[in-house]
Short mmCIF file of C-alpha atoms in Angstrom, two decimals:
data_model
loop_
_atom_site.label_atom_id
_atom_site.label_comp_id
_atom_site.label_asym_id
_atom_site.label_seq_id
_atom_site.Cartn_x
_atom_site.Cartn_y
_atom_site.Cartn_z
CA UNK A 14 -127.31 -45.97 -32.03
CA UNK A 15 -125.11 -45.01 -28.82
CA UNK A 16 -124.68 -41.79 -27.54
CA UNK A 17 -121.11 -41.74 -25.83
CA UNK A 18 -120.44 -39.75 -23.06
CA UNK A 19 -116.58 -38.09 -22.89
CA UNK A 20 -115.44 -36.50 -19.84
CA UNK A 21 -114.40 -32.96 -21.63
CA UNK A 22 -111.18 -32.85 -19.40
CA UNK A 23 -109.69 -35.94 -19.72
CA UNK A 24 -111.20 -37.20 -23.28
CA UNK A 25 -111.90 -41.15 -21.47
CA UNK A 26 -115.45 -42.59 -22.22
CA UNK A 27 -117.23 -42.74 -18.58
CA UNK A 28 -120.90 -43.40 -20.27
CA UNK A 29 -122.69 -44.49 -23.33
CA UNK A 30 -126.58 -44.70 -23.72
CA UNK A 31 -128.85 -46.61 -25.97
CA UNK A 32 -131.19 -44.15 -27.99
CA UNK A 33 -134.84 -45.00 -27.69
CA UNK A 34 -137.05 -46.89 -30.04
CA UNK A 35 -139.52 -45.20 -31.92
CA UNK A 36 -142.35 -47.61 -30.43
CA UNK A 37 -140.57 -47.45 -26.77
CA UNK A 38 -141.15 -43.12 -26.80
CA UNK A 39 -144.61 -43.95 -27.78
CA UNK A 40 -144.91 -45.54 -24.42
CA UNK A 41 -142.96 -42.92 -22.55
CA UNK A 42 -145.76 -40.07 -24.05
CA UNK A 43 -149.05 -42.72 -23.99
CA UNK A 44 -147.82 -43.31 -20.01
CA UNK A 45 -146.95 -39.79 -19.31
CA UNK A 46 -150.34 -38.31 -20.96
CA UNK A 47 -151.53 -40.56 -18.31
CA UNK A 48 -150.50 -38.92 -15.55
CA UNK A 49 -150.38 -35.54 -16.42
CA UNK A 50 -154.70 -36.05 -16.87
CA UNK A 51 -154.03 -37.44 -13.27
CA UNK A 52 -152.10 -34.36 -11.89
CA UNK A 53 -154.00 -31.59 -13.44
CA UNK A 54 -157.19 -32.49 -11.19
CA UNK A 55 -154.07 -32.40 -7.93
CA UNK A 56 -154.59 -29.39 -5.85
CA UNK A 57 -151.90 -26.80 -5.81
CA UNK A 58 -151.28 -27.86 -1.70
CA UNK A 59 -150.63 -31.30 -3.11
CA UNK A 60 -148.24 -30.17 -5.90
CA UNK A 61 -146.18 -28.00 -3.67
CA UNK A 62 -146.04 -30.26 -1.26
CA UNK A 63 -143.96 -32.64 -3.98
CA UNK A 64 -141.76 -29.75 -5.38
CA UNK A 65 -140.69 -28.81 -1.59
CA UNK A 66 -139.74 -32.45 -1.39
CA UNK A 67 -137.93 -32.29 -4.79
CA UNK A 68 -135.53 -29.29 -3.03
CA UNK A 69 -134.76 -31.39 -0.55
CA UNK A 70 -133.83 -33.97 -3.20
CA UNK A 71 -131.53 -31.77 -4.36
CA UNK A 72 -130.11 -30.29 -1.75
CA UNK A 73 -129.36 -33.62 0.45
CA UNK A 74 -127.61 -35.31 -3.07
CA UNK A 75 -125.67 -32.00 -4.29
CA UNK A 76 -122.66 -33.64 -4.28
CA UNK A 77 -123.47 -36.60 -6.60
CA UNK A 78 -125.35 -33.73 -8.64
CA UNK A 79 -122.62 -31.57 -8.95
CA UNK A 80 -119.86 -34.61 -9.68
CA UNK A 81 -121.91 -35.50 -12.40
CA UNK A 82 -122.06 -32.54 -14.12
CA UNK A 83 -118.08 -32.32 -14.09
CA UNK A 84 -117.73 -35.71 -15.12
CA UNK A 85 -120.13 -35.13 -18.48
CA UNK A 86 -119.86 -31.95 -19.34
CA UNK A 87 -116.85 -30.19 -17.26
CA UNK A 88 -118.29 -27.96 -15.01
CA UNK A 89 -116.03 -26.47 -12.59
CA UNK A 90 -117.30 -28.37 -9.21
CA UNK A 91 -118.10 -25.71 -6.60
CA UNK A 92 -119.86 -24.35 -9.40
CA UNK A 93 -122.06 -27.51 -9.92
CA UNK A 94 -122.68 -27.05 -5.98
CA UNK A 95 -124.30 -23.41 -6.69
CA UNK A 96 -126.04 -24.75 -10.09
CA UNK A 97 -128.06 -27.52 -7.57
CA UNK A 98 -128.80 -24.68 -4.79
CA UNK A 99 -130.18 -22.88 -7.61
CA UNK A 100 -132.56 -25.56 -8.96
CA UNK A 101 -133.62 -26.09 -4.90
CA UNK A 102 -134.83 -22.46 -5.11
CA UNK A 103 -136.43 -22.51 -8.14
CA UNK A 104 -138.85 -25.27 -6.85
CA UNK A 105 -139.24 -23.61 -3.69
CA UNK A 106 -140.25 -20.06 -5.33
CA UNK A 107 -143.08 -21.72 -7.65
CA UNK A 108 -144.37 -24.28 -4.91
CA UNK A 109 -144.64 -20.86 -2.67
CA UNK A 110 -146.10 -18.79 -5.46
CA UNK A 111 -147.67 -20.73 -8.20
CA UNK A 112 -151.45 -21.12 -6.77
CA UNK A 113 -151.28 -17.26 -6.66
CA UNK A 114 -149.90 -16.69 -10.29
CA UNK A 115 -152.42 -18.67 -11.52
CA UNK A 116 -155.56 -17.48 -9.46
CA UNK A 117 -158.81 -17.17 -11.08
CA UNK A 118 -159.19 -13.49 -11.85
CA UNK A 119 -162.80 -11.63 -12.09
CA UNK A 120 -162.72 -9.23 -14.99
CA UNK A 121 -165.55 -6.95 -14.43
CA UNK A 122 -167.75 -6.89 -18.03
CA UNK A 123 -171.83 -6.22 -18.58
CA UNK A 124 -172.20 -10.61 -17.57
CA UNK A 125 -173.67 -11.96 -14.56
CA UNK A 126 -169.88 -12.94 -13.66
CA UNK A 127 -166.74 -13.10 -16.41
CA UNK A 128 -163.25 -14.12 -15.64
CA UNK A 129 -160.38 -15.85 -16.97
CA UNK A 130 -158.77 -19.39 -15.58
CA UNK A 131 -155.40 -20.63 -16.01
CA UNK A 132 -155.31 -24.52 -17.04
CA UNK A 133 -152.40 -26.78 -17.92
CA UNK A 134 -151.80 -26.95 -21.31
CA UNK A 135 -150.88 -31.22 -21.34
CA UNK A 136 -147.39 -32.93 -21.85
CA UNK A 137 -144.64 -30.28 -22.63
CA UNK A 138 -141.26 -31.33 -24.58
CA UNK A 139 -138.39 -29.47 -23.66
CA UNK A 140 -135.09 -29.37 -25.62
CA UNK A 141 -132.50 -28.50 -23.36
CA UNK A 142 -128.71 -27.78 -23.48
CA UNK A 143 -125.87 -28.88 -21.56
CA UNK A 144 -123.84 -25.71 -20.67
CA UNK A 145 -126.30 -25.95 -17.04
CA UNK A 146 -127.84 -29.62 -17.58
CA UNK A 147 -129.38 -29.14 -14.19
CA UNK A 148 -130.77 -25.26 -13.93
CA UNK A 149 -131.87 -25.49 -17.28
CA UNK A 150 -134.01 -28.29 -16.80
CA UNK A 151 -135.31 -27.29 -13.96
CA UNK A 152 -136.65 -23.35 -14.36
CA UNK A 153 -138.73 -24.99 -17.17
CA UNK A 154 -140.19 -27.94 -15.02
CA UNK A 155 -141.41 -26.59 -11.64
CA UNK A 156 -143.23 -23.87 -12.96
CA UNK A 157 -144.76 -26.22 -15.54
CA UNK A 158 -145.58 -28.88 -13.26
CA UNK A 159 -146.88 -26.75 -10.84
CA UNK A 160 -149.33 -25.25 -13.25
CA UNK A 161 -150.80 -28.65 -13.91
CA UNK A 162 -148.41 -30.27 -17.03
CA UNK A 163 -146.61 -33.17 -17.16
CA UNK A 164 -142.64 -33.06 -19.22
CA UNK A 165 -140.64 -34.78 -21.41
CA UNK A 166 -137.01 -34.50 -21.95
CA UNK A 167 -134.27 -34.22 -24.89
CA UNK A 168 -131.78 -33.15 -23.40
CA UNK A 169 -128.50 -32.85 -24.86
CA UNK A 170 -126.45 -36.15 -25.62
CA UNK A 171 -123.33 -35.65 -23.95
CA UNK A 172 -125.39 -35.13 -20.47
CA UNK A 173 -127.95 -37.89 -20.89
CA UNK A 174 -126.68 -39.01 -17.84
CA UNK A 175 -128.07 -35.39 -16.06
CA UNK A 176 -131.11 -35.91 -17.57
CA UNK A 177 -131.94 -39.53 -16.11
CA UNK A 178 -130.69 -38.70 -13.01
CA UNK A 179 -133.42 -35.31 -12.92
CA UNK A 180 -136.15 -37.85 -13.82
CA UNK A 181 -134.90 -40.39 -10.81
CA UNK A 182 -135.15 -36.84 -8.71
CA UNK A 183 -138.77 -36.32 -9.48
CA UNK A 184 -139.81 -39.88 -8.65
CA UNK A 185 -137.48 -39.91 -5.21
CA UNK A 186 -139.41 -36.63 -4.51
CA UNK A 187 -142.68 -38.55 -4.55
CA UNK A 188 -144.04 -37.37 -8.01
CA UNK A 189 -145.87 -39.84 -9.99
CA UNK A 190 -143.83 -42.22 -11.94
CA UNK A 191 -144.31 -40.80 -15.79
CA UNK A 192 -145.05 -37.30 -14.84
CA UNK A 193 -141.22 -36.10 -16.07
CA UNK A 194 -139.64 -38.55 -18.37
CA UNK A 195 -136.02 -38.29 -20.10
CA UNK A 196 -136.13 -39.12 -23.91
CA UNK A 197 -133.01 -40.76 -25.37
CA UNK A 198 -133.17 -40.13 -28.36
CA UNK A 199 -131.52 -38.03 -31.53
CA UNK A 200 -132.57 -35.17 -33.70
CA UNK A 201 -135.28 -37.24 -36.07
CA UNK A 202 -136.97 -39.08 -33.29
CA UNK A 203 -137.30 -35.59 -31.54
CA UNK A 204 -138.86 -33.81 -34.86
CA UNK A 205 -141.44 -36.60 -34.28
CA UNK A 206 -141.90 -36.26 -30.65
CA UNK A 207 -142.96 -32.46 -31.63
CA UNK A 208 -145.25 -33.44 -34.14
CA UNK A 209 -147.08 -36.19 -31.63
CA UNK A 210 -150.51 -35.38 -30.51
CA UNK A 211 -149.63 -36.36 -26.95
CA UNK A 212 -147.46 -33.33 -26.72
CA UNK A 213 -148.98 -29.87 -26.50
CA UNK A 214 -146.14 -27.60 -26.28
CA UNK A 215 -142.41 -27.54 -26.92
CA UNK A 216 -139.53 -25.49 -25.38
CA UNK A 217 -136.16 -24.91 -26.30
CA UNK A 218 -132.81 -23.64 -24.94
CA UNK A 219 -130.26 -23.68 -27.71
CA UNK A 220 -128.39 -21.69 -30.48
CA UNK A 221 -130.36 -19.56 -32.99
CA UNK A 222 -130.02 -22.70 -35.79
CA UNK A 223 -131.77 -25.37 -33.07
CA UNK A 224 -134.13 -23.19 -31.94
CA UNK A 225 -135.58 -21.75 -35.77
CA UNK A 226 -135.32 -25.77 -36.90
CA UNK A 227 -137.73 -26.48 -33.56
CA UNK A 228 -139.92 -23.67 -33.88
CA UNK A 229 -140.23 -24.51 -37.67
CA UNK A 230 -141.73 -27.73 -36.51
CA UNK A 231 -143.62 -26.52 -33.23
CA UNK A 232 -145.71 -24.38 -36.03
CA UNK A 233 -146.10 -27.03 -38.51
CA UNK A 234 -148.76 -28.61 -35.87
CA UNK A 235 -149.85 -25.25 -35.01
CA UNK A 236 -148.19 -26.16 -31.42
CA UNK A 237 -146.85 -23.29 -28.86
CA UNK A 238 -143.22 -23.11 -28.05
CA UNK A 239 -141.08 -20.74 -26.14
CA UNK A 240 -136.78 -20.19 -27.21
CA UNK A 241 -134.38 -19.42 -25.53
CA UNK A 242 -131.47 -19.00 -27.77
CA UNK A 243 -128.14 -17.24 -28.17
CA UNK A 244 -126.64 -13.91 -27.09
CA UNK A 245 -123.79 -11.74 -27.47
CA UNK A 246 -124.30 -9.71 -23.98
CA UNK A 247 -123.02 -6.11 -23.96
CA UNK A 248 -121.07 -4.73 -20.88
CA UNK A 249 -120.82 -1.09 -21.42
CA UNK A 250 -118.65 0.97 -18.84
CA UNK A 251 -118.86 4.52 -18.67
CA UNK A 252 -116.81 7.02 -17.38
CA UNK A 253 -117.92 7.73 -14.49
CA UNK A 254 -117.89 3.66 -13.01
CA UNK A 255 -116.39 1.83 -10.59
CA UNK A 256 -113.47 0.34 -13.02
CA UNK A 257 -112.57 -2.00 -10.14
CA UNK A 258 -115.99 -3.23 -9.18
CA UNK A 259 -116.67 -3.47 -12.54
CA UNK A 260 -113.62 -5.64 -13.39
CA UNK A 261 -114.34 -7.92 -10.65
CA UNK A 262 -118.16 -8.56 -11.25
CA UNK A 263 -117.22 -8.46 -15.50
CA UNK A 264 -114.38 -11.39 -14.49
CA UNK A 265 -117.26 -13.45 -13.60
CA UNK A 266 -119.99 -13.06 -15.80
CA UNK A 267 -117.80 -13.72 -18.45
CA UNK A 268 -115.72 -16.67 -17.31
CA UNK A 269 -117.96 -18.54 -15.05
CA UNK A 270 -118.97 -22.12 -16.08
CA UNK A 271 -116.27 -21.79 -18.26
CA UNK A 272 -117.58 -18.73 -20.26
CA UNK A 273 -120.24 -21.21 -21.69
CA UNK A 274 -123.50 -19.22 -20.97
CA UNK A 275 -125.69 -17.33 -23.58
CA UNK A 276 -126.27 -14.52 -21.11
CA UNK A 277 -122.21 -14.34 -20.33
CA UNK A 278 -120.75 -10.46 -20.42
CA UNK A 279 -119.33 -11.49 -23.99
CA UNK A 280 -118.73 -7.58 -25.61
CA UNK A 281 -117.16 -5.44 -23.51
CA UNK A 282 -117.92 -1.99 -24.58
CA UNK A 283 -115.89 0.81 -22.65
CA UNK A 284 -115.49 4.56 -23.26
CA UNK A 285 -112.05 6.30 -24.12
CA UNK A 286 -112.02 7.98 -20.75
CA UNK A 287 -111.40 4.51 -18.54
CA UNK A 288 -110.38 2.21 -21.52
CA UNK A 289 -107.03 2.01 -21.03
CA UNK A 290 -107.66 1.41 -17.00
CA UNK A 291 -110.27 -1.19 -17.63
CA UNK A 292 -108.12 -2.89 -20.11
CA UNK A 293 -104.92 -3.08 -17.90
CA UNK A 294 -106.93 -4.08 -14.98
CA UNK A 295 -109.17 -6.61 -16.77
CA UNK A 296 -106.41 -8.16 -18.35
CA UNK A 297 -104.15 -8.70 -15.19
CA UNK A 298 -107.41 -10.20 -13.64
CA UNK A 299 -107.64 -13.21 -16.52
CA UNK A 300 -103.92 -13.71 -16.11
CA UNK A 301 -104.72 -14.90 -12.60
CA UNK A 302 -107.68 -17.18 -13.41
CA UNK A 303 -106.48 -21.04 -12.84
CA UNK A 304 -107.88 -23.09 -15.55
CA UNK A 305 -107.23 -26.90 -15.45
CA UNK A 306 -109.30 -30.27 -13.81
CA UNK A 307 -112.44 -28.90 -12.66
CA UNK A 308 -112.79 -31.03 -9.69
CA UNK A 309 -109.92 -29.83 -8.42
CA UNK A 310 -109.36 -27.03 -5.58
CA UNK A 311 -108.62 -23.58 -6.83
CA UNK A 312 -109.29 -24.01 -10.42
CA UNK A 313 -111.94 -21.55 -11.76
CA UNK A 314 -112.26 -22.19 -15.78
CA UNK A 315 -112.77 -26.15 -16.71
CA UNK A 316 -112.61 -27.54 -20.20
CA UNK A 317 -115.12 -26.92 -22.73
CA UNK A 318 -117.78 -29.54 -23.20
CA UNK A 319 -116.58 -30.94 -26.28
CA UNK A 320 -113.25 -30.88 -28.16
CA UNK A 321 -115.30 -29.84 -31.59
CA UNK A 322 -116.72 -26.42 -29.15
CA UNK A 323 -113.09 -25.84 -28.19
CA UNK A 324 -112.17 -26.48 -31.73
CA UNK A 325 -114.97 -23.85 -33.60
CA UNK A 326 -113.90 -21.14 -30.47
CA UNK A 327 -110.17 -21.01 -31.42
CA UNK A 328 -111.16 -21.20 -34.91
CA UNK A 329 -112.93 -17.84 -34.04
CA UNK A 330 -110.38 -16.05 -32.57
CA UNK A 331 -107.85 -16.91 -34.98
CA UNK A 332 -110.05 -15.65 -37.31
CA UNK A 333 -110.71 -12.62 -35.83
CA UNK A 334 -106.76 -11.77 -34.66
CA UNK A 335 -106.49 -12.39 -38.66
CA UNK A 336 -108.77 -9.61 -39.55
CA UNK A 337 -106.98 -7.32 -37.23
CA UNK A 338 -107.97 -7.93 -33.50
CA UNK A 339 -105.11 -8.18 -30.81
CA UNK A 340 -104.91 -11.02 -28.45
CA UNK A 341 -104.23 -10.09 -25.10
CA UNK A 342 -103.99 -12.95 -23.27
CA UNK A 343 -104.60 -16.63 -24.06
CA UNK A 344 -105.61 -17.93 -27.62
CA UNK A 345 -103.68 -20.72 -27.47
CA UNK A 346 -104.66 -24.51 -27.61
CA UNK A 347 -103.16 -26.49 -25.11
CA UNK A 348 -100.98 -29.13 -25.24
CA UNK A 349 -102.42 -32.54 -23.66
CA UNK A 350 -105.75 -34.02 -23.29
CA UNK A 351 -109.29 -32.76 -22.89
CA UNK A 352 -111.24 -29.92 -24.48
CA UNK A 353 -109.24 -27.19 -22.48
CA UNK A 354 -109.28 -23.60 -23.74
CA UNK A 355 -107.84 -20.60 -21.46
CA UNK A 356 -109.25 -17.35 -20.80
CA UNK A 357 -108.65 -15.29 -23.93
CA UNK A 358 -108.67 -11.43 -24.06
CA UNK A 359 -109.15 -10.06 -27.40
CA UNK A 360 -108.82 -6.24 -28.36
CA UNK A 361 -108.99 -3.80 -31.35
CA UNK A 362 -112.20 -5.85 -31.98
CA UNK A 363 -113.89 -4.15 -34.89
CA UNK A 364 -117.13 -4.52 -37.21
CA UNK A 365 -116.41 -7.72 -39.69
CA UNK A 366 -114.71 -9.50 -37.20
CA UNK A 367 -115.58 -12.60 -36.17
CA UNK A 368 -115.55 -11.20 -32.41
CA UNK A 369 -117.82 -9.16 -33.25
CA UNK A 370 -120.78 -10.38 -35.08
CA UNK A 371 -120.34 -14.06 -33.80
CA UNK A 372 -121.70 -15.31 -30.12
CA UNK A 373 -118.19 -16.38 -28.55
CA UNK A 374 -119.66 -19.43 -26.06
CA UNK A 375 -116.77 -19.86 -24.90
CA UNK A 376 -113.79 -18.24 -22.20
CA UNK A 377 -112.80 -15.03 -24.61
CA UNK A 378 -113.73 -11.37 -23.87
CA UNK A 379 -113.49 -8.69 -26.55
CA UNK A 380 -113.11 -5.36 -25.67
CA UNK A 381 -114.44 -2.70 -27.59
CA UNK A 382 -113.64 0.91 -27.18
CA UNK A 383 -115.85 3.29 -28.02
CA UNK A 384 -116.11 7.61 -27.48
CA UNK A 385 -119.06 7.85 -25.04
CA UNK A 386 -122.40 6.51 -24.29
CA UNK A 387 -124.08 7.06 -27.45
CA UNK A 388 -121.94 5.32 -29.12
CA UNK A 389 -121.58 2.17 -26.77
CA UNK A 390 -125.32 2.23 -26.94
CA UNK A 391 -125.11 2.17 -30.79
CA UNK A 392 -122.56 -0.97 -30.76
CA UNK A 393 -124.39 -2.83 -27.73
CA UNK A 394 -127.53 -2.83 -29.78
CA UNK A 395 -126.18 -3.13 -33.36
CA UNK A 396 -125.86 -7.13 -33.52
CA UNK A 397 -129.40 -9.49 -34.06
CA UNK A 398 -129.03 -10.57 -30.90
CA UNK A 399 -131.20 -9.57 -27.61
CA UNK A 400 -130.42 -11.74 -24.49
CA UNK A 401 -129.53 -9.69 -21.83
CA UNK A 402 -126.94 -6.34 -21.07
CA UNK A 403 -125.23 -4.28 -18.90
CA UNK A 404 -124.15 -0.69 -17.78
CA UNK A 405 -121.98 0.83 -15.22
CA UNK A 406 -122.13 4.32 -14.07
CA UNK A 407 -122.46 5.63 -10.63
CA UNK A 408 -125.30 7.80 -11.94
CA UNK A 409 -128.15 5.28 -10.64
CA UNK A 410 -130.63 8.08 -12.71
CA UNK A 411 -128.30 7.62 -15.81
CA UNK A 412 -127.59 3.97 -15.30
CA UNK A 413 -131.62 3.18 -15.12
CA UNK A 414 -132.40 5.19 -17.80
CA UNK A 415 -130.30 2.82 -20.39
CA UNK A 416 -131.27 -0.23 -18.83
CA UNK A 417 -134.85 0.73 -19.60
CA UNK A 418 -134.78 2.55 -22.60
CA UNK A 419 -131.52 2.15 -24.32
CA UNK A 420 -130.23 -1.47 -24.23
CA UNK A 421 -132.68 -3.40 -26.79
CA UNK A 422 -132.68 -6.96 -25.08
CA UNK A 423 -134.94 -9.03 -22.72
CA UNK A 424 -133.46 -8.04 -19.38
CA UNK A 425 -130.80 -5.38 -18.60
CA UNK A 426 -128.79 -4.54 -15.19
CA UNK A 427 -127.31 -1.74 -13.56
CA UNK A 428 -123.95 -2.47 -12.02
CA UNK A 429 -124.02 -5.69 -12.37
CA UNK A 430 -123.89 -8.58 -14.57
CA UNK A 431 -126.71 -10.46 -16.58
CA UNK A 432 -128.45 -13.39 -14.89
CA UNK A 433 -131.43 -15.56 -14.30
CA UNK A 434 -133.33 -14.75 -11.17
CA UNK A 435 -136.86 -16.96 -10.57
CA UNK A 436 -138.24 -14.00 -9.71
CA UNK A 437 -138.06 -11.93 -12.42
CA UNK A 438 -138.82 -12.98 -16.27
CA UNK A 439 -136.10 -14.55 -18.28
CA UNK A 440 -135.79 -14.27 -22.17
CA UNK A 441 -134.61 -11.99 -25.32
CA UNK A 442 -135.62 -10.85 -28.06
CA UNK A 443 -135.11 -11.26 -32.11
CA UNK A 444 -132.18 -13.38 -32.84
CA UNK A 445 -132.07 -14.53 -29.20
CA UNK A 446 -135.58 -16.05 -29.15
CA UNK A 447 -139.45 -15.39 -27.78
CA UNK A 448 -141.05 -15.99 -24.84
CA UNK A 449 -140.43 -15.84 -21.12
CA UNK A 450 -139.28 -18.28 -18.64
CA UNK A 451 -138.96 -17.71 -14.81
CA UNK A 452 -141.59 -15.27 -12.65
CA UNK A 453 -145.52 -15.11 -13.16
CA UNK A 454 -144.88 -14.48 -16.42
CA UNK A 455 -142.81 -18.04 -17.09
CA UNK A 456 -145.49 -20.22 -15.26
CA UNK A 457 -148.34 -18.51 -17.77
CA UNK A 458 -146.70 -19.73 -20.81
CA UNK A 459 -148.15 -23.31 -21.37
CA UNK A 460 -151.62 -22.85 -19.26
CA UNK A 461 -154.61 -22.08 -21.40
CA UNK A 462 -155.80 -18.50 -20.42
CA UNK A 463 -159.35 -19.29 -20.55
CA UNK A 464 -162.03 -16.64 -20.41
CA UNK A 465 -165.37 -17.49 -18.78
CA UNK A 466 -168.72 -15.85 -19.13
CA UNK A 467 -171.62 -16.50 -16.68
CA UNK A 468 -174.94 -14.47 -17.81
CA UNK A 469 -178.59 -15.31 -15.91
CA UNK A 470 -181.05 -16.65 -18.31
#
């Protein structure tokens, strides 16, 4: 089987990759078992030493890094350049603070001595996406490597191409050879790599479907996993925010890399007293957003990744300006070639509609007006979903208050948009997954917490 790699903008083949034998993954986990038993006994000088050199992989080759992601999956270029920068700091973060995160820590009890240990877990499989083939990839590898594992990769076939290239990173950077291996291979050959022995744990970034399919299998073998999985972020503006700052920073977390992020601003939820303000101004900002080849200068929205993405978005919108919503700006398939879809507005967006139960991974925004906070706090939390939020008030007291008790989800933010930060955990709740990434808490996810008890005979 070949996996064919289409550059989203133009529709021309620029790739195709032969998927794996059974027999020659084997290999890939027998060799990399190898060396993980090899790194675990490294010391934490030795490991950070390697992840500082992978940064300065990445930062000397960020334009090859970044081309590459436009060519396979359309992301806009200078966008690619920040995606790279980001990975660089993500190494840098755990090689600076991984020893300490994982520390041995005395736990005072009626023994001699007890404490508790940290130890790598063994080879970890991660199931990745393309929407950041690069960022994804890589807030899941440095803390696990650091902590002692080794990786394997399925990564998503239309950036297979990302996914050698991260492995040729890691072995430029001086890591041993098998320590982070790419896996070409399809969905049956994967349900097999989870069931392996050699592998010990399994995480996923995908939709809610992927991620219930993986975990169904992770705890068939009794094996831990960690998802990361869809979201339908609420972006509630009250009536006492900055409209304009809000428009601005809202522009951008909904329509950046495309609009292809789970953690994007996708429901805009707005009070009566500034709707009509927010609308006008939000809309006149999409109207200036240039969408087109995303290697070229100026343009700020790419192509989707695929033509069938493009295809299930517009399908969603119609859907949803059938059942009543009001399109704004956009909605329209373009003429020509390439996955392109431009940034949509949608309005009047009401309970039933597609828009409003449905994670739009895509450029659209619906706006939802509600009466006042109680209400946008009913909406924000009504859907299964629990990725990330938003509110905007200039009442700090008010604004802190919701993040931390009223928005249900796995991070919120105060005047300002949902993202992933290596300091600070990364994850969601119910429909949107379990389990942290990022922070102490991402780099204690596949260690062994191991309790130790030391008593005089």
């Amino acid at each position: 089987m070949a996996f064919d790699i289409i550059n989203p903008a133009t529709g021309e083949k620029v790739n195709s990759f032969e998927e794996m034998s059974a027999s020659e993954v084997q290999s890939i986990l027998e060799l990399s078992a190898g060396a993980q038993r090899e790194w675990a006994a490294t010391s934490f000088a030795e490991r950070a030493r390697l992840m500082l050199s992978v940064a300065r992989v990445l930062r000397d080759n960020k334009e090859e890094y970044a081309r590459l992601m436009t060519e396979e999956m359309g992301k806009v270029y200078p966008q690619g350049i920040a995606e790279v920068e980001k990975c660089a700091w993500g190494c840098e973060y755990y090689a600076e603070h991984a020893e300490a995160f994982l520390a041995s820590e005395d736990v005072p009890t009626e023994a001699e001595r007890s404490f508790v240990t940290y130890k790598p877990l063994g080879v970890v499989l991660a199931v990745m996406p393309w929407n950041f083939p690069l960022w994804q990839v890589f807030r899941f590898a440095a803390p696990a490597l650091m902590a002692g594992n080794g990786a394997v990769l399925k990564h998503a076939p239309n950036v297979f191409g990302c996914s050698l290239m991260m492995e040729g990173i890691f072995r430029d950077a001086g890591f041993p050879e098998h320590l982070f291996r790419s896996l070409i291979i399809d969905i049956p050959l994967t349900t097999e790599v989870i069931h392996n022995p050699l592998v010990a744990a399994v995480t996923i970034t995908s939709s809610v479907n992927a991620g219930r399919a993986v975990a169904s299998e992770a705890g068939k073998v009794l094996k831990k996993c960690v998802l990361e999985l869809g979201g339908s972020d609420a972006f509630i503006v009250l009536e006492d925010a900055d409209v304009d700052k809000a428009v601005e920073v809202g522009i951008v977390g909904r329509y950046q890399n495309s609009g292809q992020s789970c953690i994007a601003a996708k429901r805009f939820i707005v009070v009566d007293a500034v709707y009509a303000e927010f609308e006008t101004k939000f809309v006149a900002a999409v109207k200036q957003l240039k969408m087109g080849d995303p290697s070229a200068e100026g343009v700020y929205v790419g192509p989707q990744a695929r033509v069938d993405l493009r295809d299930g978005l517009h399908d969603q919108v119609q859907r949803s300006v059938d059942a009543g919503a009001k399109c704004l700006v956009g909605g329209q398939v373009p003429e020509g070639p390439g996955a392109f879809y431009p940034p949509t507005v949608l309005a009047g967006v009401k309970e039933g509609m597609a828009a409003w139960s449905e994670e739009l991974f895509g450029p659209v925004a619906t706006l939802i007006r509600v009466k006042d906070e109680a209400e946008a706090l009913e909406v924000a939390n009504c859907l299964d979903f629990g990725l990330g939020g938003a509110v905007w008030t200039q009442d700090l007291a008010r604004g802190e208050r919701i993040a931390a008790d009223g928005i249900e989800s796995g991070a919120a933010f105060v005047n300002d948009m949902s993202k992933s930060d290596p300091r600070m955990p990364f994850g969601g709740i119910r429909n949107s997954g379990y389990g942290r990434e990022l922070s102490i808490y991402g780099i204690r996810e596949f260690v062994n917490i191991h309790a130790v008890w030391v008593n005089k005979l």
